[in-house]
Amino acid sequence: MLPRSLVRIAQRFLPAILLFTLVSAASAAERPNIIVIMADDLGYGDVSCYGAAMVQTPNIDKLAAEGLKFTSGYCSASTCTPTRYSLLTGTYAFRRKGTGIAPPSAPAIIQPGTETLPGILQRAGYKTAVIGKWHLGLGGPDGPDWNGELKPGPLEIGFDTCYLLPTTNDRVPQVYVHDHRVPNLDPNDPLWVGDKKPSPDHPTGLTHRDSLKMDWSHGHNSTIHNGISRIGFYTGGHAARFRDEDLGDTWVRESRKFIAENKEQPFFLFFASHDIHVPRMPHERFQGKTKLGFRGDAIVELDWCVGELMKSLEEHGLTKNTLVVFCSDNGPVLDDGYKDGAVEKNGKHRAAGPYSGGKYSVYEGGTRTPFITRWPGRIQPGVSEEVVCTIDLAASMAELTEQTIAEDGCLDSLNVLSALLGESGGKGRDHLVLQDNGSSGTFGLRAGDWKLLRHEKKSARNVKVEQELANTPVPVYQLFNLVDDPAEKRNVIKENPEIAKKFQDQLQSLIDAGRSRSGR
Ligand code: NG6
Ligand code: CA
């Protein structure tokens, strides 16, 4: 691979034919920059290019207009930690215990030595960064040493640098993690994080509810910071604490810096936005921009972040040489624990688009989300119905950069590069297992037009988006034809016993086999 500055000099001074030879010899493996933008809790219907009318997302829409908009793009789970685990490791999270929603002081969930998406790209010569929400644990078996070295973490599994929100912002503590440390931490005011109230007079969302700037609706009633009570307790670290309103600006600032510093070589940026997760507290300049309340305003902030990243690519002349993937970590939820008006102001907005369920659910709304790829000059603009999933980025980016994946790594990541690039005849997956937060029993299996659901519990545990589903008893198995019935309302298992049996067996054998990727 030639440094880009050399290519530019060559373009000016060398005869065309020589240049052609040089460049083609140098780029047998393609090495565009890669930016994966993962939104948090963003539903299929939450952006205007996927049908939202009550909120406008011009920057995301521009990505879709200039790239490929997938109508069957999925994340692998309907909560955050398992989807992120699968994105980075290329392995279904249900195969590993301890991959459910991580608590504030969770130890590192991905162990050093694991084959990962950033590790693969590092081998291919990329500079790699994760900026934004992590939620995959930090530190050894005892959890994070908040005042010391936060290790292992992203830097031990393939990232060269990180600038993180450690978990989710409704969990303590509200501090950043830069590489191995909490920046701006004053040693005289150490940070303590725990799950028990540290002293009887410690103010919480229960004892000081009247003082809150955003009230909680369930959970989220422990330590108060910035007028918002959270999950878990913490004290100290005051100089290091951030304001919720500034998260989006911080991610953009750090990303711009990373892009500028690495413009001369291939880079991989995992931009892990916290928008539109709770507590939804977008910057003041976005507050009130939509009629949907802070949930809609957070979507506008997310869209602004996307626009800023694209501007940064433009400024450095990198647009044509960058593959951008836009996706979400799980489907939508309205009330996820704070009274931010999302339910009351929702009106006719359909956060999951035409699909049922949302976050926490294996109905389509839980995992079928906006999914866009853009690479000007390489990806022809259009719409793709191919099935692709965030878990496939590891194998697909390995293919793009001509890297071999360790035999015992990325066990479920399939090479769908040709579909991601919209090549003619490019095929996505012929099957995909979907899961909720757990690892023991609730699954969806999508294959072609059909979808089998297997429920571990007697109710579908679909929270808040369609409340009635949460309380409706479900049989162990349901079968839907997604073409006739995208909303998964008519269980046709009795009418299709052979298909049902085939799907039940296929699901069980995919689970039992321990892997679904064969070879490279
Ligand atoms: C749940 C939280 C929810 C959210 C979720 C994780 C309660 C009652 N609910 O336990 O608010 O934080 O975990 O979301 O505390 S995720 O997108 O990171 O998976
Ligand atoms: Ca999420």
mmCIF file with all atom_site columns, C-alpha atoms and ligand atoms in Angstrom, residues 40-41 78-82 101 133 135 168 170-171 218-220 231 277-278 329-330 336-338 359-360 437, ligand 1:
data_model
loop_
_atom_site.group_PDB
_atom_site.id
_atom_site.type_symbol
_atom_site.label_atom_id
_atom_site.label_alt_id
_atom_site.label_comp_id
_atom_site.label_asym_id
_atom_site.label_entity_id
_atom_site.label_seq_id
_atom_site.pdbx_PDB_ins_code
_atom_site.Cartn_x
_atom_site.Cartn_y
_atom_site.Cartn_z
_atom_site.occupancy
_atom_site.B_iso_or_equiv
_atom_site.pdbx_formal_charge
_atom_site.auth_seq_id
_atom_site.auth_comp_id
_atom_site.auth_asym_id
_atom_site.auth_atom_id
_atom_site.pdbx_PDB_model_num
ATOM   1  C CA . ASP A 1 40  ? -28.111 3.352  20.018 1.00 0.00 ? 40  ASP A CA 1
ATOM   2  C CA . ASP A 1 41  ? -31.752 2.192  20.238 1.00 0.00 ? 41  ASP A CA 1
ATOM   3  C CA . SER A 1 78  ? -32.200 -6.575 20.636 1.00 0.00 ? 78  SER A CA 1
ATOM   4  C CA . THR A 1 79  ? -30.003 -5.080 23.359 1.00 0.00 ? 79  THR A CA 1
ATOM   5  C CA . CYS A 1 80  ? -26.692 -3.322 23.278 1.00 0.00 ? 80  CYS A CA 1
ATOM   6  C CA . THR A 1 81  ? -24.005 -5.497 24.860 1.00 0.00 ? 81  THR A CA 1
ATOM   7  C CA . PRO A 1 82  ? -24.724 -8.671 22.870 1.00 0.00 ? 82  PRO A CA 1
ATOM   8  C CA . ILE A 1 101 ? -26.473 -5.858 29.351 1.00 0.00 ? 101 ILE A CA 1
ATOM   9  C CA . LYS A 1 133 ? -20.320 4.141  23.952 1.00 0.00 ? 133 LYS A CA 1
ATOM   10 C CA . HIS A 1 135 ? -20.677 -1.121 27.286 1.00 0.00 ? 135 HIS A CA 1
ATOM   11 C CA . THR A 1 168 ? -24.521 3.597  29.018 1.00 0.00 ? 168 THR A CA 1
ATOM   12 C CA . ASP A 1 170 ? -28.049 5.918  32.500 1.00 0.00 ? 170 ASP A CA 1
ATOM   13 C CA . ARG A 1 171 ? -25.424 3.912  34.393 1.00 0.00 ? 171 ARG A CA 1
ATOM   14 C CA . HIS A 1 218 ? -38.647 2.893  36.460 1.00 0.00 ? 218 HIS A CA 1
ATOM   15 C CA . GLY A 1 219 ? -35.242 2.006  37.876 1.00 0.00 ? 219 GLY A CA 1
ATOM   16 C CA . HIS A 1 220 ? -32.714 4.835  37.442 1.00 0.00 ? 220 HIS A CA 1
ATOM   17 C CA . ILE A 1 231 ? -28.428 3.109  37.766 1.00 0.00 ? 231 ILE A CA 1
ATOM   18 C CA . HIS A 1 277 ? -30.359 5.977  24.411 1.00 0.00 ? 277 HIS A CA 1
ATOM   19 C CA . VAL A 1 278 ? -31.739 7.245  27.733 1.00 0.00 ? 278 VAL A CA 1
ATOM   20 C CA . ASP A 1 329 ? -27.408 -1.701 18.110 1.00 0.00 ? 329 ASP A CA 1
ATOM   21 C CA . ASN A 1 330 ? -31.047 -2.663 18.698 1.00 0.00 ? 330 ASN A CA 1
ATOM   22 C CA . ASP A 1 336 ? -36.821 3.133  28.879 1.00 0.00 ? 336 ASP A CA 1
ATOM   23 C CA . GLY A 1 337 ? -36.862 4.465  32.423 1.00 0.00 ? 337 GLY A CA 1
ATOM   24 C CA . TYR A 1 338 ? -37.176 8.264  32.251 1.00 0.00 ? 338 TYR A CA 1
ATOM   25 C CA . LYS A 1 359 ? -35.741 -3.242 21.989 1.00 0.00 ? 359 LYS A CA 1
ATOM   26 C CA . TYR A 1 360 ? -35.673 -6.461 24.109 1.00 0.00 ? 360 TYR A CA 1
ATOM   27 C CA . ASN A 1 437 ? -30.601 -9.898 25.802 1.00 0.00 ? 437 ASN A CA 1
HETATM 28 C C1 . NG6 B 2 .   ? -32.057 -1.853 31.262 1.00 0.00 ? 1   NG6 B C1 1
HETATM 29 C C2 . NG6 B 2 .   ? -32.450 -0.455 31.721 1.00 0.00 ? 1   NG6 B C2 1
HETATM 30 C C3 . NG6 B 2 .   ? -32.642 0.393  30.487 1.00 0.00 ? 1   NG6 B C3 1
HETATM 31 C C4 . NG6 B 2 .   ? -31.418 0.361  29.598 1.00 0.00 ? 1   NG6 B C4 1
HETATM 32 C C5 . NG6 B 2 .   ? -31.047 -1.067 29.260 1.00 0.00 ? 1   NG6 B C5 1
HETATM 33 C C6 . NG6 B 2 .   ? -29.772 -1.178 28.479 1.00 0.00 ? 1   NG6 B C6 1
HETATM 34 C C7 . NG6 B 2 .   ? -33.794 -0.345 33.815 1.00 0.00 ? 1   NG6 B C7 1
HETATM 35 C C8 . NG6 B 2 .   ? -35.147 -0.461 34.428 1.00 0.00 ? 1   NG6 B C8 1
HETATM 36 N N1 . NG6 B 2 .   ? -33.710 -0.517 32.489 1.00 0.00 ? 1   NG6 B N1 1
HETATM 37 O O1 . NG6 B 2 .   ? -31.800 -2.645 32.379 1.00 0.00 ? 1   NG6 B O1 1
HETATM 38 O O2 . NG6 B 2 .   ? -32.922 1.708  30.850 1.00 0.00 ? 1   NG6 B O2 1
HETATM 39 O O3 . NG6 B 2 .   ? -30.336 0.976  30.225 1.00 0.00 ? 1   NG6 B O3 1
HETATM 40 O O4 . NG6 B 2 .   ? -30.882 -1.803 30.463 1.00 0.00 ? 1   NG6 B O4 1
HETATM 41 O O5 . NG6 B 2 .   ? -29.906 -0.639 27.232 1.00 0.00 ? 1   NG6 B O5 1
HETATM 42 O O6 . NG6 B 2 .   ? -32.831 -0.097 34.520 1.00 0.00 ? 1   NG6 B O6 1
HETATM 43 S S1 . NG6 B 2 .   ? -28.885 -1.016 26.112 1.00 0.00 ? 1   NG6 B S1 1
HETATM 44 O O7 . NG6 B 2 .   ? -29.298 -0.328 24.913 1.00 0.00 ? 1   NG6 B O7 1
HETATM 45 O O8 . NG6 B 2 .   ? -27.590 -0.591 26.565 1.00 0.00 ? 1   NG6 B O8 1
HETATM 46 O O9 . NG6 B 2 .   ? -28.964 -2.460 25.944 1.00 0.00 ? 1   NG6 B O9 1
#
